[in-house]
Coordinates of C-alpha atoms in Angstrom, one line a residue:
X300 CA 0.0 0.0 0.0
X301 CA 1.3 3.5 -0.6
X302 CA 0.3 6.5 0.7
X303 CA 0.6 10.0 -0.2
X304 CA 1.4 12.9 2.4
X305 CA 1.1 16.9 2.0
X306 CA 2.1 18.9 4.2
X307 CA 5.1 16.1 5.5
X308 CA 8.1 18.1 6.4
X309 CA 5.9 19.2 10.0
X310 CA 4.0 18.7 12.5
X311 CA 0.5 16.4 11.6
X312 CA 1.9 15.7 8.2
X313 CA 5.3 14.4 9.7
X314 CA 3.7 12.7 12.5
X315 CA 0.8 10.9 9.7
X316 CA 4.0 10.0 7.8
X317 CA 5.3 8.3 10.4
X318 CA 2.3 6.4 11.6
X319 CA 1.5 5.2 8.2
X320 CA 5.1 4.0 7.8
X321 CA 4.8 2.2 11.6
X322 CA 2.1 0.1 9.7
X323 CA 4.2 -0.9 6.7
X324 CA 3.1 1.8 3.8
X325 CA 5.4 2.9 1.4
X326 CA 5.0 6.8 1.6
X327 CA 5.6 10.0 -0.2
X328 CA 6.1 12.9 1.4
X329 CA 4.9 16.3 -0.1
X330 CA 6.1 19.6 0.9
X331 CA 8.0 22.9 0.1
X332 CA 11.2 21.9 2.8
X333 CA 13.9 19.8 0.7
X334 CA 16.2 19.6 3.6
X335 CA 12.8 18.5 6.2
X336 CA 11.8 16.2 3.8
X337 CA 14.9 14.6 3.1
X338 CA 15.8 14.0 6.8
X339 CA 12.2 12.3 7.2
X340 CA 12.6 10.3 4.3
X341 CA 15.7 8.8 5.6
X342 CA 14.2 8.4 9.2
X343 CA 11.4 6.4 7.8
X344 CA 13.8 4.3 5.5
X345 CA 15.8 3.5 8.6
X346 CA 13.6 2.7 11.3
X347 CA 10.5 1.4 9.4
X348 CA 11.9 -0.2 6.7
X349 CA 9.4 1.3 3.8
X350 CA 10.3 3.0 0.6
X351 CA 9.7 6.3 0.8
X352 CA 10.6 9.5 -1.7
X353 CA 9.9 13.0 -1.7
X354 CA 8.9 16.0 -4.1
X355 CA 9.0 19.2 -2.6
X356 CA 6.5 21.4 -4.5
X357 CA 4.5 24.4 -3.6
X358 CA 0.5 23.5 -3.6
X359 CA -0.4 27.1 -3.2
X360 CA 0.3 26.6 -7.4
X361 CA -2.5 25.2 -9.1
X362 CA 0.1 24.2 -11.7
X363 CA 2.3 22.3 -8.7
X364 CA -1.1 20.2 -7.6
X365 CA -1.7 19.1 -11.5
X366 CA 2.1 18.7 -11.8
X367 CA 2.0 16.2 -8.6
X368 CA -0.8 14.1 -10.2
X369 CA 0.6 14.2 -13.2
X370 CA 4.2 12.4 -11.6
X371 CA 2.7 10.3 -8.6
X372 CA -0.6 8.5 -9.9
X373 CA -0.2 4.9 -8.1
X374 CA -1.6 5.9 -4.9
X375 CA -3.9 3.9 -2.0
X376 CA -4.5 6.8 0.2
X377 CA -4.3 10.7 -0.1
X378 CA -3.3 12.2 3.1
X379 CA -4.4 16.3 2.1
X380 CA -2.6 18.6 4.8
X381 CA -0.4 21.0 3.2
X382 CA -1.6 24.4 5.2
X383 CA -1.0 27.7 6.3
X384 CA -1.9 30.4 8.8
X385 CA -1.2 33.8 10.1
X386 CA -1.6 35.3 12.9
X387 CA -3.0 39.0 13.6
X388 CA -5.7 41.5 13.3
X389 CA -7.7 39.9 10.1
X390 CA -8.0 44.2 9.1
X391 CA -3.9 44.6 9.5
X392 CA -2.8 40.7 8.0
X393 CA -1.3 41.4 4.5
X394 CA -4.0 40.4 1.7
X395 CA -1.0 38.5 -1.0
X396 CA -0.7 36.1 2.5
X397 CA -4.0 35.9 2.6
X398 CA -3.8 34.2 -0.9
X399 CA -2.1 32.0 -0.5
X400 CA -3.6 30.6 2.3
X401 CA -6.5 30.3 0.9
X402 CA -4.2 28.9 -2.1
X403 CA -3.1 25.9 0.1
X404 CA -5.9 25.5 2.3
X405 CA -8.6 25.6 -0.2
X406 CA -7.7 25.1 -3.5
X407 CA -4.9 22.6 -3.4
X408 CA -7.0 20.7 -1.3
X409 CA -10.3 20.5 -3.7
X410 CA -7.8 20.2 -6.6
X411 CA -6.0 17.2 -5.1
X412 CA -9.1 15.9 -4.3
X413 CA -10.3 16.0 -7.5
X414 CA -8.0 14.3 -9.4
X415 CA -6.9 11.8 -7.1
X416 CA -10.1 10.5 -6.9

């Protein structure tokens, strides 16, 4: 079984990575941090024994989540939790943040969605 993770270089993401690999899935790991990603992948190779590989992409792109489909089709599970935040007065929060939030959060995730199923 294989499973694919967004948002894998931290927190929930990592810790689903892990998990998954505990139980014996091969995994790929999705996020914009090569050197996060690489260290994970290695970690999960070594103490779990499962393939795993890793594309660092930005979802926040439309073109990145059709790119991502477009290389890693074979998958049993979709883990979607590439995300952002900010913190702040919603009035003083700068608005091009704000997009791409809503980027990541929103979009990627109906757009990964959509083609993985």
């Amino acid at each position: 079984m294989k499973v694919l993770v967004t948002g894998a270089s931290s927190g929930i993401g990592r810790d689903i990575a892990r998990e998954f690999a505990k139980r014996k899935f091969d995994v790929i790991l999705v996020a914009r941090n090569v050197e996060r990603l690489e260290e994970l992948k290695q970690e999960l190779i070594n103490e779990y024994k499962v393939n795993a590989e890793y594309l660092s992409m930005d979802l926040s792109k439309r073109e990145n989540c059709i790119d991502l489909h477009s290389k890693v089709k074979d998958i049993d599970i979709l883990v979607n939790n590439a995300g952002l935040g900010d913190f702040g007065e919603f009035s003083e929060t700068e608005l091009t943040k704000d997009f791409s939030i809503i980027d990541t959060n929103i979009t990627s995730v109906h757009v990964l969605t959509k083609l993985y199923l």
